[in-house]
mmCIF file with all atom_site columns, C-alpha atoms in Angstrom:
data_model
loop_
_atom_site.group_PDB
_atom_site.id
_atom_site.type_symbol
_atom_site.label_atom_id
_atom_site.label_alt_id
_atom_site.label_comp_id
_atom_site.label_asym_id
_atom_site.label_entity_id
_atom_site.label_seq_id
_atom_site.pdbx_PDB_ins_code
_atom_site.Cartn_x
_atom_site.Cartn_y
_atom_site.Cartn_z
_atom_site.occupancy
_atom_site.B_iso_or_equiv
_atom_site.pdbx_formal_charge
_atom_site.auth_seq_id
_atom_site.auth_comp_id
_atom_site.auth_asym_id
_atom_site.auth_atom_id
_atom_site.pdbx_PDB_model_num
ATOM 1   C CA . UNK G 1 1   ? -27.335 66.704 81.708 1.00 83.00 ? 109 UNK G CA 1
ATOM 2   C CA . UNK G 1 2   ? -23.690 67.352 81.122 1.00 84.00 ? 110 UNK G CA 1
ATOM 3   C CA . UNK G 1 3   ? -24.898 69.615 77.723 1.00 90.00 ? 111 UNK G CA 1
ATOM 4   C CA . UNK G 1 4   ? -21.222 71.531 76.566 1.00 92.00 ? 112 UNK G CA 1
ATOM 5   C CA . UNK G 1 5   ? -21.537 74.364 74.833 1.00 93.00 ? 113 UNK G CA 1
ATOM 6   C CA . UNK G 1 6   ? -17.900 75.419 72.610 1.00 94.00 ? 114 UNK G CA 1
ATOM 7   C CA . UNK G 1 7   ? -16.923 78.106 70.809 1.00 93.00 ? 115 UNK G CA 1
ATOM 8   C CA . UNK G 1 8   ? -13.293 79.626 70.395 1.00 91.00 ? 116 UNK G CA 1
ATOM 9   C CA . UNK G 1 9   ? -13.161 81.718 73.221 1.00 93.00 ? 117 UNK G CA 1
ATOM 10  C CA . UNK G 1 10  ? -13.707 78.597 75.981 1.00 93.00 ? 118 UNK G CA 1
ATOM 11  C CA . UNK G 1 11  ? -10.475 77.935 77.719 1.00 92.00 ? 119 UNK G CA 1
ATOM 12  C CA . UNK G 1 12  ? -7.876  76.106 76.353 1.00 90.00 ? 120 UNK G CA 1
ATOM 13  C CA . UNK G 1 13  ? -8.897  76.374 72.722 1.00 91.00 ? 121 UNK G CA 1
ATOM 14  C CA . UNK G 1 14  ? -6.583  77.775 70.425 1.00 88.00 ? 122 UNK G CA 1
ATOM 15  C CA . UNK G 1 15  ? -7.844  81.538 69.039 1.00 88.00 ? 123 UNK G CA 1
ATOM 16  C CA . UNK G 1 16  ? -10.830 83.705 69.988 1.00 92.00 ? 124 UNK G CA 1
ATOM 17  C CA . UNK G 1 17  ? -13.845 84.105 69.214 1.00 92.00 ? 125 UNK G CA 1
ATOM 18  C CA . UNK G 1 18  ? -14.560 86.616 66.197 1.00 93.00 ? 126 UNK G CA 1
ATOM 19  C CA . UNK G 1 19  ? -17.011 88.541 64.582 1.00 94.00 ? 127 UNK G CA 1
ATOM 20  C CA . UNK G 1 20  ? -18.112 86.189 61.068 1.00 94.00 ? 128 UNK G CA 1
ATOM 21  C CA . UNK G 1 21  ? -15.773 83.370 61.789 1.00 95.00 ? 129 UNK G CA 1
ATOM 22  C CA . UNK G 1 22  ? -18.366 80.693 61.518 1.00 96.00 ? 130 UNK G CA 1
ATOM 23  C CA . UNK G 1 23  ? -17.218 78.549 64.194 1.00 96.00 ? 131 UNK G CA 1
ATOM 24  C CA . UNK G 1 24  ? -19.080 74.901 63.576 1.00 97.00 ? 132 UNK G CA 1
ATOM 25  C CA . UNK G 1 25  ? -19.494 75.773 59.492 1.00 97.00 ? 133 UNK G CA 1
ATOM 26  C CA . UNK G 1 26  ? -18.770 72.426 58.897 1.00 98.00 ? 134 UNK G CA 1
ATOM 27  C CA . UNK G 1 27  ? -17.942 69.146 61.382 1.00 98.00 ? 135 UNK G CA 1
ATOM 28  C CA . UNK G 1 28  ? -16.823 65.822 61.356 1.00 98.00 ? 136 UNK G CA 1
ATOM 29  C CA . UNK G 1 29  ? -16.538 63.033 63.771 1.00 98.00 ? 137 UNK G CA 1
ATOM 30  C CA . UNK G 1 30  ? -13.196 60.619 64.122 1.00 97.00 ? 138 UNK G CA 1
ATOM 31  C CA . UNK G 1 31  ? -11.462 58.668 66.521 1.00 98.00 ? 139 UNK G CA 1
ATOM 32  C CA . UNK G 1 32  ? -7.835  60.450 65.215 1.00 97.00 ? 140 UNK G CA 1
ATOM 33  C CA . UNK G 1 33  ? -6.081  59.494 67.807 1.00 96.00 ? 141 UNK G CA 1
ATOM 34  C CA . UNK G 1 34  ? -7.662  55.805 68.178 1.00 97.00 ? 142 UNK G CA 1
ATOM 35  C CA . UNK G 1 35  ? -8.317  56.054 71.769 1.00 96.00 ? 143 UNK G CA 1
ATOM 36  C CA . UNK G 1 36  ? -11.244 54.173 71.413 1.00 96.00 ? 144 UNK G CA 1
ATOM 37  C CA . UNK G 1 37  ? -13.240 57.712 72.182 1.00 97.00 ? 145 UNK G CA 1
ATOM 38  C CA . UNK G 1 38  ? -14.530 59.743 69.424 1.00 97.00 ? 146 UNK G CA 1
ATOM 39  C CA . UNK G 1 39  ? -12.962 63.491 68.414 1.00 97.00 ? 147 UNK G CA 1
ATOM 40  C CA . UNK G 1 40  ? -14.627 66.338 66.627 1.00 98.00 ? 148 UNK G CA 1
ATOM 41  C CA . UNK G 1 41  ? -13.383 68.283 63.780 1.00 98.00 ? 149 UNK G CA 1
ATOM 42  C CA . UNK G 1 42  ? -14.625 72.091 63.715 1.00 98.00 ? 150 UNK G CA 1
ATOM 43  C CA . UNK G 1 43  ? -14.557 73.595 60.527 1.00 98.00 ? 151 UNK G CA 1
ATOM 44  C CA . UNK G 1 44  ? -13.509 77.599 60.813 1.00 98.00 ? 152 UNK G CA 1
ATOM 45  C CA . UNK G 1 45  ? -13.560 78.489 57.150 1.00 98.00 ? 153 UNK G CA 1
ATOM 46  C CA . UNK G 1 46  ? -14.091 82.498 57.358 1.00 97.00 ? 154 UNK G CA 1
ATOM 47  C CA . UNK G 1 47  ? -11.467 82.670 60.010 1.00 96.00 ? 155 UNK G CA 1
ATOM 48  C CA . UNK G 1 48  ? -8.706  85.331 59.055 1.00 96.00 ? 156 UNK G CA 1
ATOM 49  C CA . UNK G 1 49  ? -4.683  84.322 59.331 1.00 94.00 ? 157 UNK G CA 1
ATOM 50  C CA . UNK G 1 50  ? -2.932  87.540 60.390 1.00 92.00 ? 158 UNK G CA 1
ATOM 51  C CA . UNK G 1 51  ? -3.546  89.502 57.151 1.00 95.00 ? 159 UNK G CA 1
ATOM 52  C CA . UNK G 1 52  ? -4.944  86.751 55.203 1.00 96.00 ? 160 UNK G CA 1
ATOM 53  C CA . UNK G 1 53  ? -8.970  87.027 54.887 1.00 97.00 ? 161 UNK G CA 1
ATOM 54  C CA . UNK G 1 54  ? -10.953 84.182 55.306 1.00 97.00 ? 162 UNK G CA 1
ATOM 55  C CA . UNK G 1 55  ? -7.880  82.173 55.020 1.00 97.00 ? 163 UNK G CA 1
ATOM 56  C CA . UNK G 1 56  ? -9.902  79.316 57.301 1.00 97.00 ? 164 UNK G CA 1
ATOM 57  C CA . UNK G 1 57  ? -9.027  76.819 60.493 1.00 97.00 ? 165 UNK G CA 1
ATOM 58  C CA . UNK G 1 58  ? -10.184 73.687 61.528 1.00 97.00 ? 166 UNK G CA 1
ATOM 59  C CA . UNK G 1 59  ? -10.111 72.877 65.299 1.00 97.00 ? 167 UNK G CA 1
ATOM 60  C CA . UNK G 1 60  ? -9.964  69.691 67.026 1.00 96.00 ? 168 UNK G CA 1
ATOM 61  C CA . UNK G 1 61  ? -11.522 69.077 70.418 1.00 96.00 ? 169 UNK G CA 1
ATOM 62  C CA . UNK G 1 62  ? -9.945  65.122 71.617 1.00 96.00 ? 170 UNK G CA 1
ATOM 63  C CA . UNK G 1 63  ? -12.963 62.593 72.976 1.00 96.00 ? 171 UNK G CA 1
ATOM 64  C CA . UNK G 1 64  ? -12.621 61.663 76.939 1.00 94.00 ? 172 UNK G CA 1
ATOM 65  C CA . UNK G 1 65  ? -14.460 59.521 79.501 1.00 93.00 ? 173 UNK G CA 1
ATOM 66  C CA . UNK G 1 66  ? -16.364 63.196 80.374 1.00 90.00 ? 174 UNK G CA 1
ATOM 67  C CA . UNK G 1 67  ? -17.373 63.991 76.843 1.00 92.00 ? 175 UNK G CA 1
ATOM 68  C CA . UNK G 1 68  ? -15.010 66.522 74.904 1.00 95.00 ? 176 UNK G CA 1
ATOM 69  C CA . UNK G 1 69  ? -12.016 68.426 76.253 1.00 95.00 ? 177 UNK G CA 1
ATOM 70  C CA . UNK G 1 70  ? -10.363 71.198 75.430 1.00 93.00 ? 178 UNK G CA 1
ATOM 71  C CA . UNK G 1 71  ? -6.946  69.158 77.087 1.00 93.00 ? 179 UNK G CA 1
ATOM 72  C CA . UNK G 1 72  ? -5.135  68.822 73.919 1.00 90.00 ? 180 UNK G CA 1
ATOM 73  C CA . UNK G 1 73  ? -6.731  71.068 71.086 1.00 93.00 ? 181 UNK G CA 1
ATOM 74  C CA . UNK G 1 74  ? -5.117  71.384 68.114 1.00 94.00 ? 182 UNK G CA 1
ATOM 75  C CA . UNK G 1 75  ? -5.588  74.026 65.645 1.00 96.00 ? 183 UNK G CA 1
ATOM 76  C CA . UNK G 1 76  ? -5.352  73.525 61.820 1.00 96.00 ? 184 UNK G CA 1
ATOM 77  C CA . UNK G 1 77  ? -4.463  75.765 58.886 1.00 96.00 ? 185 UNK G CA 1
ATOM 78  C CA . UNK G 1 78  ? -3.054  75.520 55.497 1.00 96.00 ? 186 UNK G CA 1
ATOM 79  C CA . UNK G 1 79  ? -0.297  78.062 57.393 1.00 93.00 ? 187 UNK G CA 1
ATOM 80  C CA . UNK G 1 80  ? 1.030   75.586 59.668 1.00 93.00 ? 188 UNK G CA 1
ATOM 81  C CA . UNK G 1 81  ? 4.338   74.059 58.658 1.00 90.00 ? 189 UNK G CA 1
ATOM 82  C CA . UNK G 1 82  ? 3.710   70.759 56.737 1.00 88.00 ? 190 UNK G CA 1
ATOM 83  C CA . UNK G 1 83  ? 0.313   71.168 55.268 1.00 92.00 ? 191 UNK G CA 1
ATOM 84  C CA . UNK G 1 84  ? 0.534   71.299 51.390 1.00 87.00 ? 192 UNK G CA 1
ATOM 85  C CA . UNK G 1 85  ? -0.955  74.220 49.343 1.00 85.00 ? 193 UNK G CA 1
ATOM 86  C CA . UNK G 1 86  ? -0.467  77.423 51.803 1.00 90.00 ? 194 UNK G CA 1
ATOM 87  C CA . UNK G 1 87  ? -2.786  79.894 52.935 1.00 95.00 ? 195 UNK G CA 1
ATOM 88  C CA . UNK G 1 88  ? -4.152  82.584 51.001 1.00 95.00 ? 196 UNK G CA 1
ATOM 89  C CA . UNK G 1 89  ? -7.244  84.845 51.230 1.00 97.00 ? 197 UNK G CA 1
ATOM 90  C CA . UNK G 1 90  ? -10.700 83.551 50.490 1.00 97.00 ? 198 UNK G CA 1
ATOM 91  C CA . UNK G 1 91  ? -9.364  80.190 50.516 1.00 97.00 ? 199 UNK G CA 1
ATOM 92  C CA . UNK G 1 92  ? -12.291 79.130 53.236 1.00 98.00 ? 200 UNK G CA 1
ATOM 93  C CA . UNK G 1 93  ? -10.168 76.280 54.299 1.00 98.00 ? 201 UNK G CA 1
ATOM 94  C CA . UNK G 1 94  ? -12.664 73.960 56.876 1.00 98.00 ? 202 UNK G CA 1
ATOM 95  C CA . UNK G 1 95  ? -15.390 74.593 54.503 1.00 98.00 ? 203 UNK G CA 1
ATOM 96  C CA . UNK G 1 96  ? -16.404 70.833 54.588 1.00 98.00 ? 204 UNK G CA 1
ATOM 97  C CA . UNK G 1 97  ? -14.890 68.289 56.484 1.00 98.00 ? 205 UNK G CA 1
ATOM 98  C CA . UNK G 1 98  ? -14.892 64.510 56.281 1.00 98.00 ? 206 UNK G CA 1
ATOM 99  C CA . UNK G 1 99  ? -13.831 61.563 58.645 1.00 98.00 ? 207 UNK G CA 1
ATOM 100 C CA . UNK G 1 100 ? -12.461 58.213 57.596 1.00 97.00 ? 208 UNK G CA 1
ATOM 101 C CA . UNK G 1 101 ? -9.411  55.724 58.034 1.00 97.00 ? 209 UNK G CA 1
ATOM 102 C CA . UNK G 1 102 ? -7.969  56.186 54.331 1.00 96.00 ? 210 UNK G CA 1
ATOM 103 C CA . UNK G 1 103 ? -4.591  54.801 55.229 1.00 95.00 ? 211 UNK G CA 1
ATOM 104 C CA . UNK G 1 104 ? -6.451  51.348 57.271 1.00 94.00 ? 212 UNK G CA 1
ATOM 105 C CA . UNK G 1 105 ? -4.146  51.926 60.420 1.00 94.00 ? 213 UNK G CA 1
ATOM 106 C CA . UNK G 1 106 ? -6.872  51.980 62.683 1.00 95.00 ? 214 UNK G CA 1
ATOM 107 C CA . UNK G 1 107 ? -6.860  55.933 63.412 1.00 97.00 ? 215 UNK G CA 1
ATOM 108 C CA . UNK G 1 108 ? -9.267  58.429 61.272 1.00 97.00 ? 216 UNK G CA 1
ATOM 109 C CA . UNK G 1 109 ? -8.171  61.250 59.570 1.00 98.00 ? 217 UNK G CA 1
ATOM 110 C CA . UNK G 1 110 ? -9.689  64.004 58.354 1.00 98.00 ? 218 UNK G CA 1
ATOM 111 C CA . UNK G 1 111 ? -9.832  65.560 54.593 1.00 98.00 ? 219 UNK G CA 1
ATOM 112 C CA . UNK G 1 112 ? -10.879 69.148 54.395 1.00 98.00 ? 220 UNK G CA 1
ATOM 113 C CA . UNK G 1 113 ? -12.324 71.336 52.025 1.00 98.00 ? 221 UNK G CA 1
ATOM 114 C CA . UNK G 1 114 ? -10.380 74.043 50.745 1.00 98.00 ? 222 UNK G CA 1
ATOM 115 C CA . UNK G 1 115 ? -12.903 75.070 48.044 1.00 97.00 ? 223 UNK G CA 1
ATOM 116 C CA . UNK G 1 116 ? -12.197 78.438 46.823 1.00 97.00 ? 224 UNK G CA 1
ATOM 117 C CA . UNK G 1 117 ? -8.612  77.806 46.399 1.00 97.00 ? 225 UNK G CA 1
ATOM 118 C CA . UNK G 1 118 ? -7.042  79.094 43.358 1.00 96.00 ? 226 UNK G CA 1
ATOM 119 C CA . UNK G 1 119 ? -4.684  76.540 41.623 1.00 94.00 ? 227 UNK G CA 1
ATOM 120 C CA . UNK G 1 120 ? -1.792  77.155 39.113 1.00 89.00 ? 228 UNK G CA 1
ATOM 121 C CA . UNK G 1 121 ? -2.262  75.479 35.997 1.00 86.00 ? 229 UNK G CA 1
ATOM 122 C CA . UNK G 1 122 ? -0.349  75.201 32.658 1.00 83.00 ? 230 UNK G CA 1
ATOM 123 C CA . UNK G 1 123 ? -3.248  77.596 31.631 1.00 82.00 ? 231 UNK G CA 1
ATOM 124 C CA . UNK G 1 124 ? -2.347  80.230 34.152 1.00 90.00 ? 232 UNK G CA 1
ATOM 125 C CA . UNK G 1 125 ? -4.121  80.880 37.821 1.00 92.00 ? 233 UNK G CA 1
ATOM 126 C CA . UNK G 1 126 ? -7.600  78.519 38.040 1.00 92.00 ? 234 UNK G CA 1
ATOM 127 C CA . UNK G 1 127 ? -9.407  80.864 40.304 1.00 95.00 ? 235 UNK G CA 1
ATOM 128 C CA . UNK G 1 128 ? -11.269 79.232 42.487 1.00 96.00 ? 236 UNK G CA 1
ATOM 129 C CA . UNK G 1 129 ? -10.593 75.882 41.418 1.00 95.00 ? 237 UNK G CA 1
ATOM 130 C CA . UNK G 1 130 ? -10.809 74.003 44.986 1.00 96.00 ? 238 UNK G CA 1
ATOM 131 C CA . UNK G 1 131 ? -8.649  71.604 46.603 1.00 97.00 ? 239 UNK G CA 1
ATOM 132 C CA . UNK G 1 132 ? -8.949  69.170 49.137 1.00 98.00 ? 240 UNK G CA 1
ATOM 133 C CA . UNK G 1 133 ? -6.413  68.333 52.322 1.00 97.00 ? 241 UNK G CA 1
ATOM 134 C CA . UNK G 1 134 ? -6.384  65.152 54.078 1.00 97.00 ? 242 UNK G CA 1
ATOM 135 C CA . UNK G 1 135 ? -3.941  65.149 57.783 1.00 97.00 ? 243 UNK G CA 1
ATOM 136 C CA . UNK G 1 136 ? -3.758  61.636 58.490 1.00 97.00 ? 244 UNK G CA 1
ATOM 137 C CA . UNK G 1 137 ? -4.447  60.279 62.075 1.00 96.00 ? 245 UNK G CA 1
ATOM 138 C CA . UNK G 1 138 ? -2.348  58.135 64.650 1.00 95.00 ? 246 UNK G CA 1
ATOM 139 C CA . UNK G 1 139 ? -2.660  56.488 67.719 1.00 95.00 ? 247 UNK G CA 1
ATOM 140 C CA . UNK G 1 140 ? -1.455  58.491 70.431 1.00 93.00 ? 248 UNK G CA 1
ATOM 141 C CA . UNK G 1 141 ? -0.784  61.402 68.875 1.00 90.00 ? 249 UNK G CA 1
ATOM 142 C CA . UNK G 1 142 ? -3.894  62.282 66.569 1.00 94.00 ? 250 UNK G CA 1
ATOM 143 C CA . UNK G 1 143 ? -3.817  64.388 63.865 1.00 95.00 ? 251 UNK G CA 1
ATOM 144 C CA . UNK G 1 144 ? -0.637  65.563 62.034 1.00 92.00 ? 252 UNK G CA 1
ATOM 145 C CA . UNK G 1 145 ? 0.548   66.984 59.131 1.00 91.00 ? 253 UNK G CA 1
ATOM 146 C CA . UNK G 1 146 ? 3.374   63.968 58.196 1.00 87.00 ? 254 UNK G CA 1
ATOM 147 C CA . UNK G 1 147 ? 2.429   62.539 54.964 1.00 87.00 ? 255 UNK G CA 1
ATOM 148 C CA . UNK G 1 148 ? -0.500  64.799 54.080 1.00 91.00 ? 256 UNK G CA 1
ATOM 149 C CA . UNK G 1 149 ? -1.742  64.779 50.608 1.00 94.00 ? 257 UNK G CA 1
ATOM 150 C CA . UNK G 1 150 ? -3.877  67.745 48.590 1.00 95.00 ? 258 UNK G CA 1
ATOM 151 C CA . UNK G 1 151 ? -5.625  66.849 45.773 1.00 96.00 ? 259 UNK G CA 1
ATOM 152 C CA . UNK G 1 152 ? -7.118  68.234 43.275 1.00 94.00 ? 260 UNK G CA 1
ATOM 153 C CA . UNK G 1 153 ? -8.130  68.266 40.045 1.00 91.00 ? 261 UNK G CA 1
ATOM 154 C CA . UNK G 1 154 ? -4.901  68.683 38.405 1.00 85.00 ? 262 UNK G CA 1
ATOM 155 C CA . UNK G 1 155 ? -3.501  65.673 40.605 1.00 91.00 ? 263 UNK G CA 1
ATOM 156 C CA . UNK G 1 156 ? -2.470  62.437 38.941 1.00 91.00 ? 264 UNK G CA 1
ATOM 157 C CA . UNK G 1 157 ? -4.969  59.831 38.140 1.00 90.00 ? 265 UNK G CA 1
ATOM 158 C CA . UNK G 1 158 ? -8.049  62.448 38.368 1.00 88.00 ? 266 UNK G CA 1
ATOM 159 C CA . UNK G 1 159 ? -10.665 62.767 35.980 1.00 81.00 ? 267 UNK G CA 1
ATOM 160 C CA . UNK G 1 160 ? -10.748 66.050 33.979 1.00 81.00 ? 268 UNK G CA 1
ATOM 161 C CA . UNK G 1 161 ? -8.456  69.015 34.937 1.00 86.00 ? 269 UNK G CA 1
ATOM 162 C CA . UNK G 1 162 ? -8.901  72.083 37.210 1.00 89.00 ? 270 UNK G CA 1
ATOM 163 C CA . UNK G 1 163 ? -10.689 74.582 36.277 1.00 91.00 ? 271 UNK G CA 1
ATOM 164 C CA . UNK G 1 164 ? -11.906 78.095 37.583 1.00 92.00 ? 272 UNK G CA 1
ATOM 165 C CA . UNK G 1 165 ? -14.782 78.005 39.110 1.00 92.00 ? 273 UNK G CA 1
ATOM 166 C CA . UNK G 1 166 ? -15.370 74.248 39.507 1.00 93.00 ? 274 UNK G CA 1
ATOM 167 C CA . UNK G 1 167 ? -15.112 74.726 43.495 1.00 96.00 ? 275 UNK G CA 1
ATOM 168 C CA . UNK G 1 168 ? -13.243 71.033 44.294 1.00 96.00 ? 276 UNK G CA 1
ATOM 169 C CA . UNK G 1 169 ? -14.203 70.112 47.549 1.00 97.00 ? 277 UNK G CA 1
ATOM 170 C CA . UNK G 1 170 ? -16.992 72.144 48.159 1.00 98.00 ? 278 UNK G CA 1
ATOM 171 C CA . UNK G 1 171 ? -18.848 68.841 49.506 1.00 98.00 ? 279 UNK G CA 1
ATOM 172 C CA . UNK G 1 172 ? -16.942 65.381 50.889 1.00 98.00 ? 280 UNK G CA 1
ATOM 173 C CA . UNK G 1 173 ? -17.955 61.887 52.075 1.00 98.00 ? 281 UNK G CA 1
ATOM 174 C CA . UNK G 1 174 ? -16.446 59.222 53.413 1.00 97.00 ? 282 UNK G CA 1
ATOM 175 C CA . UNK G 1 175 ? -17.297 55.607 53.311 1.00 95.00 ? 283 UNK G CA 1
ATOM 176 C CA . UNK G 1 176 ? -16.086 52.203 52.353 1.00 92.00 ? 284 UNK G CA 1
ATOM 177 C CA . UNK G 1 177 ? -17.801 52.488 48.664 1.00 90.00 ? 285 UNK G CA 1
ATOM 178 C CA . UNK G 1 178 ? -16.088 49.216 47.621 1.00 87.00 ? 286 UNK G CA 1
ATOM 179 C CA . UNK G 1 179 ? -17.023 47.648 50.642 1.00 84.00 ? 287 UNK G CA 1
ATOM 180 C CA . UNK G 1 180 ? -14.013 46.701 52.325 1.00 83.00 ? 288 UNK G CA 1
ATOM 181 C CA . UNK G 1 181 ? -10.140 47.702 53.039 1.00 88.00 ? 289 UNK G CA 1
ATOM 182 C CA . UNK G 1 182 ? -9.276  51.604 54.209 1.00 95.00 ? 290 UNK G CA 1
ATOM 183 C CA . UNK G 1 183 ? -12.077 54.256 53.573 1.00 96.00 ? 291 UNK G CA 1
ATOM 184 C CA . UNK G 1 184 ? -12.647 56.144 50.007 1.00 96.00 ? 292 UNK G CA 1
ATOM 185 C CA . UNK G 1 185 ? -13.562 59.834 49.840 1.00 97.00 ? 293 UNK G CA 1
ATOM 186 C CA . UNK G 1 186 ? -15.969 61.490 47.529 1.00 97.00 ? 294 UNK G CA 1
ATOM 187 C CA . UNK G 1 187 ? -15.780 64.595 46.830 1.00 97.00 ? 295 UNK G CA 1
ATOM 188 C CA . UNK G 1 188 ? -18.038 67.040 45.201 1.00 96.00 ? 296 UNK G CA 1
ATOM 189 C CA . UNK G 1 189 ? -17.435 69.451 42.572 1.00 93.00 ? 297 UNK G CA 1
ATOM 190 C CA . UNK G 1 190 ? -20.741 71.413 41.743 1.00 92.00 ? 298 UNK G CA 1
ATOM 191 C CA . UNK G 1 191 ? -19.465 74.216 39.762 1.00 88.00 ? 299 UNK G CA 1
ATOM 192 C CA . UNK G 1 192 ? -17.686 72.172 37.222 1.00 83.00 ? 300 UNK G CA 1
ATOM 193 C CA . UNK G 1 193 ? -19.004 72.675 34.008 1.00 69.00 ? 301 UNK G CA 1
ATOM 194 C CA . UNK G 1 194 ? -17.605 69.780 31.728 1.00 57.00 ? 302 UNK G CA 1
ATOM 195 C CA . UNK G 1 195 ? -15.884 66.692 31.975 1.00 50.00 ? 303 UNK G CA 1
ATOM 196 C CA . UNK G 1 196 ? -13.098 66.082 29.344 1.00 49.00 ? 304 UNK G CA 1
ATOM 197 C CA . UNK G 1 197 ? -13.541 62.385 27.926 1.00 44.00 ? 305 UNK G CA 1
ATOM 198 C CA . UNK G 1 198 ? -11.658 62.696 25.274 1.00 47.00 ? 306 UNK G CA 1
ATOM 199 C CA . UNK G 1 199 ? -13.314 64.367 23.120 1.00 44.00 ? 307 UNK G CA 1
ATOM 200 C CA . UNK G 1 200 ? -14.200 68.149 22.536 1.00 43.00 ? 308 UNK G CA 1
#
C-alpha cells in the first residue's frame, strides 16, 4: 500500500528519462532540509549535460507526511553555478552518495562521488584521479551549493597526493567515527596504488 515508483520522467522531476542514465546508481537518505521527514538523494552518474557525456546528476526528492514528493525537486550537477570543480565528460558525478550532518547544524548534507574526475596537478592532468563534493544542508531550504567544499587528494591536510587512476570517491560513508560532535566521511580510494609516507 502506497508503493511509489520514480524515475525521471514522473511529473515534476527535473529531466527525462534516458536511455543508460542509471537513474538510482547510487542513493542516500537525509533529512537536508531538517523537517523532521527524511529526503532521498538519487545518484544519476551516466547522465549527459548538453554535450558533456556522462557528465552525471544527483536528484533530490523532499520527505512529506505522504511519503516522497516530487513538490520541490532539486536537481544537482557539477554545472550548476556554485558547485566547485565543473563538469566535464566521464566525470560520473552521483556515482556514490553519502548522508551526514558534517557541519552539526542539525540539517544533513550530502557528499558525492565524482570518481573519474581528472584533477590538475603540479605533475600535469591526474586522469581519473576522483574527487568528492559535499552541498551542505539547511533548514528550510535543503540543499545548496553556499559553502560547498571538493576534496580531494591534492587538498590540504590529505594523506598522499592525487594520482591517475586512484578513483577518489569511488565509495563514501558517513558516521560519527569518533563518536560524537558533526559526522566524519570516509571515503574510498581503491585504485590507489601507494601511499607516500615519507619515504620512496
Amino acid at each position: 500500500a502506497s508503493n511509489q515508483l520514480w524515475h525521471q520522467s514522473v511529473a515534476g522531476i527535473p529531466d527525462l528519462a534516458e536511455t543508460a542514465d542509471q537513474f538510482g546508481s547510487a542513493l542516500a537518505v537525509g533529512d537536508f532540509d531538517a523537517d523532521g521527514k527524511a529526503d532521498l538523494a538519487v545518484g544519476v552518474p551516466y547522465e549527459d549535460l548538453g554535450a558533456t557525456v556522462d557528465g552525471g546528476v544527483v536528484q533530490i526528492m523532499r520527505g512529506s507526511v505522504a511519503g516522497l514528493t516530487a513538490t520541490g525537486s532539486r536537481l544537482f550537477s557539477e554545472d550548476i553555478s556554485g558547485i566547485a570543480g565543473g563538469a566535464a565528460a566521464g566525470d560520473l558525478f552521483g556515482w556514490a552518495l553519502a548522508a551526514g550532518d558534517f557541519d552539526g547544524n542539525g540539517a544533513q548534507d550530502l557528499a558525492i562521488g565524482i570518481p573519474y574526475k581528472d584533477l590538475t596537478t603540479a605533475g600535469g592532468t591526474a586522469v581519473n584521479a576522483g574527487a568528492v563534493n559535499v552541498l551542505f544542508g539547511a533548514a528550510g531550504d535543503g540543499l545548496n551549493t553556499v559553502s560547498g567544499q571538493l576534496w580531494s587528494q591534492g587538498s590540504a591536510g590529505l594523506t598522499d597526493a592525487a594520482e591517475a587512476g586512484d578513483t577518489f570517491g569511488y565509495a563514501l560513508a558517513a558516521g560519527q567515527l569518533d563518536g560524537s560532535g558533526p559526522a566524519d566521511l570516509a571515503v574510498g580510494v581503491p585504485e590507489a596504488r601507494r601511499l607516500d609516507l615519507g619515504a620512496e
